[in-house]
Tab-separated table of C-alpha atoms in Angstrom:
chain	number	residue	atom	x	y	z
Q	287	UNK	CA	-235.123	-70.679	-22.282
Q	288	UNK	CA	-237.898	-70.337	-19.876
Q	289	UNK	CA	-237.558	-67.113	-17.558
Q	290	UNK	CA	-235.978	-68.404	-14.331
Q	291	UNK	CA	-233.550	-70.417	-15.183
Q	292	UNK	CA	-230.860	-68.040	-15.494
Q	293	UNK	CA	-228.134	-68.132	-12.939
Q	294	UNK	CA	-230.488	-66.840	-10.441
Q	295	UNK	CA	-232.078	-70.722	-10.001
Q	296	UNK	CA	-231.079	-72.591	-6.775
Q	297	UNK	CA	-229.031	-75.264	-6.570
Q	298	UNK	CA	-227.236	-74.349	-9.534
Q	299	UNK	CA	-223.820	-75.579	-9.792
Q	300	UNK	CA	-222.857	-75.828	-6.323
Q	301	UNK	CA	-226.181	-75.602	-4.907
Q	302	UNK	CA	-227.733	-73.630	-2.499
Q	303	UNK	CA	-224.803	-73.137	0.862
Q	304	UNK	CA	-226.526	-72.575	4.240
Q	305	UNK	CA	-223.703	-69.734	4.901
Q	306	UNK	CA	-222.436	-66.978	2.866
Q	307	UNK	CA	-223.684	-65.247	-0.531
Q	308	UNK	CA	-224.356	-66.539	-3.397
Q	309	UNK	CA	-221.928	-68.715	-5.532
Q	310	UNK	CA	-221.293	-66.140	-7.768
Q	311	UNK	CA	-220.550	-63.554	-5.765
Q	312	UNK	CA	-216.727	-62.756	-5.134
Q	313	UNK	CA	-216.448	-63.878	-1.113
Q	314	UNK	CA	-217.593	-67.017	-1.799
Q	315	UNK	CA	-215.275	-67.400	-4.868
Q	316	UNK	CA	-212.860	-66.614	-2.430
Q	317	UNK	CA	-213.493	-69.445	0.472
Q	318	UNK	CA	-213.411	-72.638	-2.437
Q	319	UNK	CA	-210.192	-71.557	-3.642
Q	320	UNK	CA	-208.908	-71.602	0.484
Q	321	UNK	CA	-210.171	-74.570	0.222
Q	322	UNK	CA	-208.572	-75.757	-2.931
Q	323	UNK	CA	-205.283	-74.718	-1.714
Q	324	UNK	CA	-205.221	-76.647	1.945
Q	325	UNK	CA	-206.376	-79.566	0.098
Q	326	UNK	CA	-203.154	-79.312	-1.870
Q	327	UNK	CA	-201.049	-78.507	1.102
Q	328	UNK	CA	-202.096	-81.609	2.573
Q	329	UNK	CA	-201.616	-83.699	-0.238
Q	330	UNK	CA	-197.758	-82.241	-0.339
Q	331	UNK	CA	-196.939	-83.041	2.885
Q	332	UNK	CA	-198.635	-86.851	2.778
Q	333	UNK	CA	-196.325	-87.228	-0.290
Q	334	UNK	CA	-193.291	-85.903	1.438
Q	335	UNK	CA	-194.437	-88.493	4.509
Q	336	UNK	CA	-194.644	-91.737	2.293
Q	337	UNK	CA	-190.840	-89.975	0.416
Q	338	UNK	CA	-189.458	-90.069	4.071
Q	339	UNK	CA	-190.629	-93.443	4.769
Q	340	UNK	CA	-189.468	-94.783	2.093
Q	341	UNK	CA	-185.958	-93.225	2.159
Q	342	UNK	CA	-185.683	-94.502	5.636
Q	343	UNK	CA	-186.354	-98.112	4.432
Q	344	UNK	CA	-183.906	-97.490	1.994
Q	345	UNK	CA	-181.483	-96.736	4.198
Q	346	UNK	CA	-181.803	-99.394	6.687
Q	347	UNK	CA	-181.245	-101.949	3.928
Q	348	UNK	CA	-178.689	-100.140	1.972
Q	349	UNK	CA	-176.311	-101.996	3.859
Q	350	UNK	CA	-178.313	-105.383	3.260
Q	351	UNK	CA	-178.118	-104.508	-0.571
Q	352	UNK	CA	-174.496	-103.555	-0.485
Q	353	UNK	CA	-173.303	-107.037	1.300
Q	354	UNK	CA	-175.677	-108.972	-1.270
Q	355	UNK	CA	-173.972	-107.416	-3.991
Q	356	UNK	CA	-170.230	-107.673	-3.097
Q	357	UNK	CA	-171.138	-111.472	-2.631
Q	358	UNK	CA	-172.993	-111.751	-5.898
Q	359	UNK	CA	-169.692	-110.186	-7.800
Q	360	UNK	CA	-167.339	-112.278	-5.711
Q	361	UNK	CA	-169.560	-115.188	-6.763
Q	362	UNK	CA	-169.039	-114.023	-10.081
Q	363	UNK	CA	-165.206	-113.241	-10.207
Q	364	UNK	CA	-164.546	-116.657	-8.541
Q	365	UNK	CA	-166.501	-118.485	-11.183
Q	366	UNK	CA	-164.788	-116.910	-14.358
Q	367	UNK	CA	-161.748	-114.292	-14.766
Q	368	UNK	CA	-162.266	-111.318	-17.032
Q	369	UNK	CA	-162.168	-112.319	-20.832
Q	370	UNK	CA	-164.227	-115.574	-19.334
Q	371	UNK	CA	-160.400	-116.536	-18.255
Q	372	UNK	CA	-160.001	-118.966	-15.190
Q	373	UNK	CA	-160.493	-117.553	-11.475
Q	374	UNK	CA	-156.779	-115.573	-10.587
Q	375	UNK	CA	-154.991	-116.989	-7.231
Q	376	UNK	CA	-155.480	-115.298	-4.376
Q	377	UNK	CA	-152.376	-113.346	-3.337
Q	378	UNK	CA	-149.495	-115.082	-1.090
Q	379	UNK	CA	-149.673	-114.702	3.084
Q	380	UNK	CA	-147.015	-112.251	3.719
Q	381	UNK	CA	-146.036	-113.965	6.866
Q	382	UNK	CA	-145.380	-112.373	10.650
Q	383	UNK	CA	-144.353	-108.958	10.667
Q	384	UNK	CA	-140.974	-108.237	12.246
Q	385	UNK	CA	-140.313	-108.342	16.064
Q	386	UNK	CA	-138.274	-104.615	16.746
Q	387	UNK	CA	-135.482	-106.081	19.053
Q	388	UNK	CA	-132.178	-105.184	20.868
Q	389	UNK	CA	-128.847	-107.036	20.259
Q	390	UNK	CA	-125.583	-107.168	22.202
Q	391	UNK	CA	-122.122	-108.812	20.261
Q	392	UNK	CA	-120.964	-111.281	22.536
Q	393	UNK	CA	-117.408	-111.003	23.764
Q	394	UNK	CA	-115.239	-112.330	26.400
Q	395	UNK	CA	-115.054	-111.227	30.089
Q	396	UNK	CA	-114.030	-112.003	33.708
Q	397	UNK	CA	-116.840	-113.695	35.852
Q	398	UNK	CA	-116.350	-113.596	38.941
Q	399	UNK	CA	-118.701	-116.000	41.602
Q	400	UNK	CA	-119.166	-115.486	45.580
Q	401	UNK	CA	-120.064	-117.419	48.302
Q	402	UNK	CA	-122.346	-115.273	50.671
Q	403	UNK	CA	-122.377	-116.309	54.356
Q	404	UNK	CA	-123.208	-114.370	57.655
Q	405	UNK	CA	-120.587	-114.175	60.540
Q	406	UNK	CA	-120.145	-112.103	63.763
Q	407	UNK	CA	-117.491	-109.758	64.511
Q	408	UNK	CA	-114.941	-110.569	67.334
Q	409	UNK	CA	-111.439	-108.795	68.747
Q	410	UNK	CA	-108.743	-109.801	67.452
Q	411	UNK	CA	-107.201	-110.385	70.492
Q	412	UNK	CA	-108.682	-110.110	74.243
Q	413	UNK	CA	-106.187	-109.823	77.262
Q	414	UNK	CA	-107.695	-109.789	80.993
Q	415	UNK	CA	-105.004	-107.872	82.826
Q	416	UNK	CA	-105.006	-109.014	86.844
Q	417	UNK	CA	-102.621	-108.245	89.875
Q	418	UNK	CA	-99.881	-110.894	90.307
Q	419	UNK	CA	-99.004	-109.482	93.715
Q	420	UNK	CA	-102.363	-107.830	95.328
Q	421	UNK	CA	-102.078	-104.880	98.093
Q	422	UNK	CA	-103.316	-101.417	98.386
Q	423	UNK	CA	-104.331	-99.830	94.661
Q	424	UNK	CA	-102.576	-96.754	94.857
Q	425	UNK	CA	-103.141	-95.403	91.426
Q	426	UNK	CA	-105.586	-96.114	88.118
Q	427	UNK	CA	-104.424	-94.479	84.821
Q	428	UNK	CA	-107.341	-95.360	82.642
Q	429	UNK	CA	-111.214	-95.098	82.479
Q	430	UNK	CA	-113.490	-97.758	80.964
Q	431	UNK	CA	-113.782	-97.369	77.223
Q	432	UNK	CA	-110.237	-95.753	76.750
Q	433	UNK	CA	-107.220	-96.776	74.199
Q	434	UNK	CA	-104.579	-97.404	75.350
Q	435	UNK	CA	-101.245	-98.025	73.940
Q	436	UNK	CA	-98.852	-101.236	74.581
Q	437	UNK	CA	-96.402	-100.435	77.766
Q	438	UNK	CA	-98.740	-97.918	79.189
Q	439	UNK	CA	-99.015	-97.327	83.066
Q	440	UNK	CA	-102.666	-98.807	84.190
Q	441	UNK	CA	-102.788	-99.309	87.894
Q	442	UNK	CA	-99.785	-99.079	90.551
Q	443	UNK	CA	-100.429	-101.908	93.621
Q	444	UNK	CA	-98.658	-102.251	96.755
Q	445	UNK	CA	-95.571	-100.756	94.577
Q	446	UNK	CA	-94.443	-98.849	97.911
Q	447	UNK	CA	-93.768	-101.534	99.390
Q	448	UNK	CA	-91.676	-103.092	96.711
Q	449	UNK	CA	-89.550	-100.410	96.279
Q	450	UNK	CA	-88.858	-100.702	100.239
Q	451	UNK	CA	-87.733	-104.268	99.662
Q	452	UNK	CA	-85.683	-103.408	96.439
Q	453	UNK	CA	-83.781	-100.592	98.372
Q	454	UNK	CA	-82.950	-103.409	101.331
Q	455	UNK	CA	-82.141	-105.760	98.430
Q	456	UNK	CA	-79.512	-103.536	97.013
Q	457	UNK	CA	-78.061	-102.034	100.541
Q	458	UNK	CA	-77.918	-105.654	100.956
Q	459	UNK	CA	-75.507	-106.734	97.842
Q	460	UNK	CA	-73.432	-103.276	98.445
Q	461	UNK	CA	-72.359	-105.106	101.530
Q	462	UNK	CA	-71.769	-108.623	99.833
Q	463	UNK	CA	-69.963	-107.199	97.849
Q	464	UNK	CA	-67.588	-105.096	99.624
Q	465	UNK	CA	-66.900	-108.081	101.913
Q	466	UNK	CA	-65.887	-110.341	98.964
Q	467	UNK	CA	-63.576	-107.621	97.990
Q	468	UNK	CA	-61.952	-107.653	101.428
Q	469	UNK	CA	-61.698	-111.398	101.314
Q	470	UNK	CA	-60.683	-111.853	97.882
Q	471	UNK	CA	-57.452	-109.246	99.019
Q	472	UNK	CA	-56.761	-111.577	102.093
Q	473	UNK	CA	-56.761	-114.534	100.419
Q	474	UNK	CA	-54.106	-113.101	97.933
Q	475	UNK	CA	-52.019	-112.481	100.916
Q	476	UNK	CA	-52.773	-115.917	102.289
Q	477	UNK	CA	-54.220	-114.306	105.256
Q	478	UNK	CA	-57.173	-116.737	105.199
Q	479	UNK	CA	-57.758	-120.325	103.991
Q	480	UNK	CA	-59.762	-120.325	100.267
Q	481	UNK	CA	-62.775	-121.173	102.003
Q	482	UNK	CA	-63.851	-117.758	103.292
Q	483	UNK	CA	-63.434	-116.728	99.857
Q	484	UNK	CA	-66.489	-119.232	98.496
Q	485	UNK	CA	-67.986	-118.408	101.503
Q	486	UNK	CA	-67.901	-114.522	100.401
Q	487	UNK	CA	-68.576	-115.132	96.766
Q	488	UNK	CA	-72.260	-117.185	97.512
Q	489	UNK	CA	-73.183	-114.165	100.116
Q	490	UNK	CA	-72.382	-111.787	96.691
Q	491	UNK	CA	-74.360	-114.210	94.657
Q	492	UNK	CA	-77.553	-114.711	96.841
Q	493	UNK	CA	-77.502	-110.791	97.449
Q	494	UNK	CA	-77.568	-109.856	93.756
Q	495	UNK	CA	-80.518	-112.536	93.248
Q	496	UNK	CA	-82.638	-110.961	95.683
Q	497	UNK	CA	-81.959	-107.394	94.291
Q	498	UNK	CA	-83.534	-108.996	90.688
Q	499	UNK	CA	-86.276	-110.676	92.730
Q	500	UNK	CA	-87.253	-107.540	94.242
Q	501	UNK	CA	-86.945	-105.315	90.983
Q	502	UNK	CA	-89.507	-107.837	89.424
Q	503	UNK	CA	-91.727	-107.604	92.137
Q	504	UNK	CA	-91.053	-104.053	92.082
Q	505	UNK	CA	-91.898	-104.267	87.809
Q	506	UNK	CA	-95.109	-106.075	88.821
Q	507	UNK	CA	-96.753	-103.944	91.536
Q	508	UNK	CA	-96.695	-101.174	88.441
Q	509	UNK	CA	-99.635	-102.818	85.888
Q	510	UNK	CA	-98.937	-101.753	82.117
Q	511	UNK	CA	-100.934	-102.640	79.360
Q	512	UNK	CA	-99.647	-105.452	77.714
Q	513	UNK	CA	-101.541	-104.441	74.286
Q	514	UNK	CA	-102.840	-101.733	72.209
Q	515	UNK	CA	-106.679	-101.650	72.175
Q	516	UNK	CA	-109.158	-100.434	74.261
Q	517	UNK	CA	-109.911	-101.173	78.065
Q	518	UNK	CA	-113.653	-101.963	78.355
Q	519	UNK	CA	-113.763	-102.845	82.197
Q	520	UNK	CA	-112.323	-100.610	85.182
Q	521	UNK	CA	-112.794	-103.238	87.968
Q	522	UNK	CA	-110.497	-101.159	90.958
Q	523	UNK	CA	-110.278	-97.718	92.456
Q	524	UNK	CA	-107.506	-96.191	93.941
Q	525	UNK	CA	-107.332	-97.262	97.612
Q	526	UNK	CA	-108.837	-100.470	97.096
Q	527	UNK	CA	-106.905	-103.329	99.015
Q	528	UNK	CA	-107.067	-106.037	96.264
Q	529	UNK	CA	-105.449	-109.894	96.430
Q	530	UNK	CA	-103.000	-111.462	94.212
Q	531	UNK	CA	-105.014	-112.347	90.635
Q	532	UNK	CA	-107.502	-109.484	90.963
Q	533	UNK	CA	-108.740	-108.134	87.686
Q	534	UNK	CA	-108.116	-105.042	86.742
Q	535	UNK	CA	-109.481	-104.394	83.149
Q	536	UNK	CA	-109.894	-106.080	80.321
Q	537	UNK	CA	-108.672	-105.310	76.777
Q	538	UNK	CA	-109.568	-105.660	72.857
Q	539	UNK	CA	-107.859	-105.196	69.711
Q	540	UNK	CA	-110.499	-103.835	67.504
Q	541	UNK	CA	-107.965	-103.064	64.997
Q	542	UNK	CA	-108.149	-105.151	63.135
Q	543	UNK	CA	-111.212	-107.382	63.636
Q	544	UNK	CA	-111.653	-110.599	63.117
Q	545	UNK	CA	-115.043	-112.656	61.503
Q	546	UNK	CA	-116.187	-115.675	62.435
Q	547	UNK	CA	-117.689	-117.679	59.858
Q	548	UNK	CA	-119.484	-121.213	59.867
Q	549	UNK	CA	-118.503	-122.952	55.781
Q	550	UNK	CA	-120.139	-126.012	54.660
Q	551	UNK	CA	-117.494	-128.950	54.112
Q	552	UNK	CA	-119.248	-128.646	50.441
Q	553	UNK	CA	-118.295	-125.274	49.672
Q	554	UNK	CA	-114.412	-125.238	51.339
Q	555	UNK	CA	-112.860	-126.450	48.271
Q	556	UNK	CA	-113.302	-123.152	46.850
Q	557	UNK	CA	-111.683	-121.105	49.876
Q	558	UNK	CA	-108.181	-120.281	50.025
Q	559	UNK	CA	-106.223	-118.527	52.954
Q	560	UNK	CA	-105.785	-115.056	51.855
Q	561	UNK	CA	-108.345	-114.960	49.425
Q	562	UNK	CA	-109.816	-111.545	49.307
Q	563	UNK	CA	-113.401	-110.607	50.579
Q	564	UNK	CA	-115.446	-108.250	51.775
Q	565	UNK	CA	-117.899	-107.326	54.961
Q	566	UNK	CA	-121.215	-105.221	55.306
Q	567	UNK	CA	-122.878	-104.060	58.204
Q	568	UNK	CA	-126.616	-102.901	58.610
Q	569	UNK	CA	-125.141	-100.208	60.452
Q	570	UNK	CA	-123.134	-98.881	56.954
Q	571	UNK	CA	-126.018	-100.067	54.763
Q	572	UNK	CA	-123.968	-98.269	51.927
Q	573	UNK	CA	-120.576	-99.153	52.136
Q	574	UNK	CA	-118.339	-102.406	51.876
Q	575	UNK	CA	-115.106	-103.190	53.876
Q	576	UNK	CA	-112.124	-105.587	52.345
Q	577	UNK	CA	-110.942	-108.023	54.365
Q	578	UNK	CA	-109.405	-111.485	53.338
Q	579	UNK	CA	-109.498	-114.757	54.081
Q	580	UNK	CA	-106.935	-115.679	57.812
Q	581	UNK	CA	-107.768	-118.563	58.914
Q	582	UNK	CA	-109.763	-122.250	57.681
Q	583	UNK	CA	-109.833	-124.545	60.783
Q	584	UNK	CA	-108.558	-127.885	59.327
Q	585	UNK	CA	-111.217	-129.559	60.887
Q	586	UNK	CA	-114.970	-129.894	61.532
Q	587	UNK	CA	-117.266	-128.882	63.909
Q	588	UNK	CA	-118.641	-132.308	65.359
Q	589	UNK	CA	-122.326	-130.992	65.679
Q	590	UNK	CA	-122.658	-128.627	63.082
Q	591	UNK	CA	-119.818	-130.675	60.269
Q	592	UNK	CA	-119.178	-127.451	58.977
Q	593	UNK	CA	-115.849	-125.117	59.186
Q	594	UNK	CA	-114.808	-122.457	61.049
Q	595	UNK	CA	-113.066	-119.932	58.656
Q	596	UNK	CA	-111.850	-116.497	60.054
Q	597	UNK	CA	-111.563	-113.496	58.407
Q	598	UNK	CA	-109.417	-110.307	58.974
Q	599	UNK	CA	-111.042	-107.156	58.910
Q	600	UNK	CA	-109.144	-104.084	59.297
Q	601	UNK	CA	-110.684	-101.355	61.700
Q	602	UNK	CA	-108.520	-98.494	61.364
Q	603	UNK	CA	-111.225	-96.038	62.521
Q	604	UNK	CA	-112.711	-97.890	65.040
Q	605	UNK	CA	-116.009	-97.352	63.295
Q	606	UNK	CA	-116.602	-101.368	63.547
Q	607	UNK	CA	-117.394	-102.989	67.011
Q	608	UNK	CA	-117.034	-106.929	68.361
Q	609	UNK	CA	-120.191	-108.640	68.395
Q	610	UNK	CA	-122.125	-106.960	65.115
Q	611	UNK	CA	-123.412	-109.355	62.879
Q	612	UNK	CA	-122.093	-109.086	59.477
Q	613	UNK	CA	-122.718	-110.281	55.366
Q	614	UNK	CA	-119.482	-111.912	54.170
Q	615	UNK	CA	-118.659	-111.971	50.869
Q	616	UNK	CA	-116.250	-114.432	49.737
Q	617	UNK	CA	-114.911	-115.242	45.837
Q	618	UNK	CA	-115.249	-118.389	44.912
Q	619	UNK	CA	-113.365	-118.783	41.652
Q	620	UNK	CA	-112.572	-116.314	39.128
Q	621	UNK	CA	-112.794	-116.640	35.387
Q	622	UNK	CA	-111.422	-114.097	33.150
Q	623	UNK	CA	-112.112	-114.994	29.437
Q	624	UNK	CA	-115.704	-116.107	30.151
Q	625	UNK	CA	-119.020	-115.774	27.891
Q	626	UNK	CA	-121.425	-113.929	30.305
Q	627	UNK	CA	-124.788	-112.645	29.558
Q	628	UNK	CA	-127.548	-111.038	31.777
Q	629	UNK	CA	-130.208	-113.047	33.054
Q	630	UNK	CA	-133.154	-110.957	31.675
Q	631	UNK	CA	-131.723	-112.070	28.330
Q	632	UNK	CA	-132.739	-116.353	29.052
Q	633	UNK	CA	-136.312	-117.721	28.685
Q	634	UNK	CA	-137.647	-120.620	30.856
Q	635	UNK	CA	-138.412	-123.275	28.793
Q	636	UNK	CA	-139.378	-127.035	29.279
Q	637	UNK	CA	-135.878	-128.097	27.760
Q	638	UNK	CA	-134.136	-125.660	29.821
Q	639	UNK	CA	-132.959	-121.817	29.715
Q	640	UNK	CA	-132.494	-120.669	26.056
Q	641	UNK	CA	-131.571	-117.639	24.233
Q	642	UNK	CA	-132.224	-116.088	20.934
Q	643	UNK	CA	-129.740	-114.707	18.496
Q	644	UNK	CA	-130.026	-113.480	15.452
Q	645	UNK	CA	-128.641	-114.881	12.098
Q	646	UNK	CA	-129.099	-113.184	8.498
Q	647	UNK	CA	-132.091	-110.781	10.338
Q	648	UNK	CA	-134.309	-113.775	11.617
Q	649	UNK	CA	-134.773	-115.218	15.153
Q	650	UNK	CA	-132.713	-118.629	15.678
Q	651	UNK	CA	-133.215	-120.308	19.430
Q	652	UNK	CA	-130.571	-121.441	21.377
Q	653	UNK	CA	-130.400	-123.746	24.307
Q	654	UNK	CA	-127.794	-122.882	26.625
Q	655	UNK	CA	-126.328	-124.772	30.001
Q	656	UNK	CA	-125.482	-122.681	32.720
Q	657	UNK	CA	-122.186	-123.004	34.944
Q	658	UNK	CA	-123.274	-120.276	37.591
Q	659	UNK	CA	-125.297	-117.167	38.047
Q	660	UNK	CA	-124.175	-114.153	39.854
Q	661	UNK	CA	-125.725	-110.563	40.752
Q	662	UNK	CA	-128.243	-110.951	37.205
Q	663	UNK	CA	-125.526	-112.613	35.021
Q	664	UNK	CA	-124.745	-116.113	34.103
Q	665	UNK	CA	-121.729	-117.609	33.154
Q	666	UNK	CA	-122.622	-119.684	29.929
Q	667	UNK	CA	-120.851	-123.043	29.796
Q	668	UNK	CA	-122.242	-124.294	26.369
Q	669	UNK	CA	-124.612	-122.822	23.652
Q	670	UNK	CA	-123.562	-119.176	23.087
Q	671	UNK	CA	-120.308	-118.210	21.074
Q	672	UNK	CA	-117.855	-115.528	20.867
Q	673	UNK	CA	-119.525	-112.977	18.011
Q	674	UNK	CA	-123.270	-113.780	18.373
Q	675	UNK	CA	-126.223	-111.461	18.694
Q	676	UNK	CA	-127.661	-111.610	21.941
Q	677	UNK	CA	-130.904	-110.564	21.331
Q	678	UNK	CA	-131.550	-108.401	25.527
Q	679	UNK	CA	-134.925	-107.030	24.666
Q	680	UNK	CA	-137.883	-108.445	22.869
Q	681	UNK	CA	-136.887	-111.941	23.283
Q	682	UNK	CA	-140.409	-112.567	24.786
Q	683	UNK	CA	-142.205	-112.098	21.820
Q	684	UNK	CA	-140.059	-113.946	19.681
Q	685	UNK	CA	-140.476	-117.290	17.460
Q	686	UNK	CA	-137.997	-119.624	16.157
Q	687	UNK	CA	-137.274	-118.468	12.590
Q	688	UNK	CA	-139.286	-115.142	13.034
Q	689	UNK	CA	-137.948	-111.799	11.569
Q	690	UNK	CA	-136.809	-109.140	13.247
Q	691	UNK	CA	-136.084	-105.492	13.049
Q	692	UNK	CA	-132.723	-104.040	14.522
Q	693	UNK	CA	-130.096	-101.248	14.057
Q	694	UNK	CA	-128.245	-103.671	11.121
Q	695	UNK	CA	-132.053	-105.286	10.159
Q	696	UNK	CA	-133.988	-102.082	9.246
């Protein structure tokens, strides 16, 4: 080998580098094996780029692949059975679920219907009390607004003067009479002719008649109530100088009352004197008062055509005044062994109302033809029976033939 070419020559190998020692010595031995092992690095993490890449194309059509291969099998089960057999039959519908209801057994009951009309309190009876005989008012035993009892003092007018002419009246008749006894003994003893004893006996006579004309007038001039109720008006004052037929008060029975109300001619059939009813007032708003039917007019109003029936209201607390405006409630008819059901339980249909029952645990649809409906329940003239299942709640989502679900249909 010629001298020089040992490892000492340039370029050898790696060649000459601008920077460092020579390529044999240790540092640079060093620096390409850093270099080898970034090279590596990088080549790890572009592999572990592409991996991700790829796995995250996988994953968005994983569900692709999935869907192409349930169809591809379904394909293939529909074309041939296991064993090459024929295709099996797809499994029966099971049909709508069950509808959870409520049922009520029907059974017979009273129905009872109204007739609802609006009427006005009034007395029951109104008396205007007045002087007959007028004078000087010389008492008033009442105030306006008091009760007062039947036979009760009120007023006391130009009574003084009565009683003078009842005392003359009777002074009077004491003579009369003690005259006729005189002549009555002288005509016994045929003293005087028969004549002065008719004579005597009309003197008697016309004196006692003016001793019971001046005890009425003497009755009159004292003013008594001629009812029990109250007075409302207090029209004179002691002193007062009043003529004959001056009012004095006026008085009401409130107890009881009576209600005035207007009834079509189309709804009288059903009313009936005596009949019971009953009366509210806005002023009570949570009470009802019985009262019953007292009067039907048995004829028409000419304007109006309707009735005028009266009611009688007893007032036996005075709580209740003339003139309030009350609701009337009046029964119509009354029927005890009647199929009722609530209203809630009916559907509107185009046919009509209808109803569901239930028959061996499945929904059956009923038409049914109302007679009346009162306060949420009918009276049922044709379509229900004694002994069916009402079906009260869940009617709404119910089907003709559908099943259902209750305490006896689990």
């Amino acid at each position: 080998m010629p001298v020089g070419s040992g490892h000492d020559a340039p370029g050898a190998r790696g060649g000459t580098r601008p920077h460092g020692g020579p390529a044999g010595s240790p540092r640079g031995g060093t620096r390409r094996a850093r270099r080898r092992g970034g090279d590596r690095r990088a080549d790890r993490r572009a592999a572990r780029a592409s991996i991700g890449k790829r796995g995250r194309t996988v994953r968005r059509l994983w569900p692709v692949l999935v869907a192409a291969l349930l169809a591809a099998g379904c394909a293939a089960g529909g074309a041939e059975g296991p064993g090459g057999s024929e295709p099996e039959a797809a499994p029966a519908s099971r049909g709508p679920s069950p509808v959870r209801v409520r049922v009520v057994r029907l059974e017979p009951g009273p129905f009872v219907e109204f007739l609802r009309l609006t009427g006005t309190t009034e007395p029951w009876t109104e008396v205007q009390v007045s002087s007959e005989l007028g004078g000087t008012v010389r008492e008033v035993g009442f105030d306006e607004g008091d009760e007062v009892r039947a036979g009760q003092v009120l007023a006391r007018i130009g009574d003084d003067l009565a009683q003078a002419r009842l005392d003359r009246a009777r002074a009077e008749l004491t003579d009369a009479e003690s005259d006729y006894g005189k002549i009555v003994e002288l005509v016994r003893r045929k003293a005087v002719p028969e004549q002065e004893l008719t004579a005597a006996t009309a003197r008697r006579d016309r004196a006692a008649a003016t001793v019971r004309e001046a005890e009425l007038l003497l009755e009159r001039a004292v003013l008594r109530a001629p009812i029990s109720g109250v007075a409302v008006e207090r029209l004179v004052e002691p002193g007062e100088v009043v003529p004959p037929g001056a009012p004095i008060t006026r008085i009401l029975k409130i107890d009881p009352l009576k209600v005035e109300l207007a009834v079509p001619d189309t709804e009288l059939g059903w009313l009936r004197r005596g009949a019971p009813a009953t009366v509210s007032v806005d002023a009570y708003p949570d009470r009802e008062f019985p009262a019953k039917i007292h009067f039907i007019a048995p004829d028409a109003d000419r304007d109006s055509r309707s009735f005028r029936v009266e009611l009688e209201l007893p007032n036996p607390n005075g709580r209740l005044k003339p003139g309030m405006t009350v609701r009337a409630r009046l029964e119509k008819r009354r029927v005890e062994d009647a199929i009722v059901v609530p209203m809630d339980a009916l559907l509107t249909r185009r046919e009509g109302p209808v109803a569901y029952v239930v028959e061996e645990c499945r929904a059956v649809r009923r038409k049914v033809r109302l007679e009346a409906t009162e306060g949420g329940k009918a009276l049922v003239g044709d379509g229900l029976v004694e002994g069916d299942l009402l079906v009260i709640e869940g009617q709404d989502e119910l089907t003709p033939g559908r099943p259902v679900r209750t305490e006896s249909c689990p």
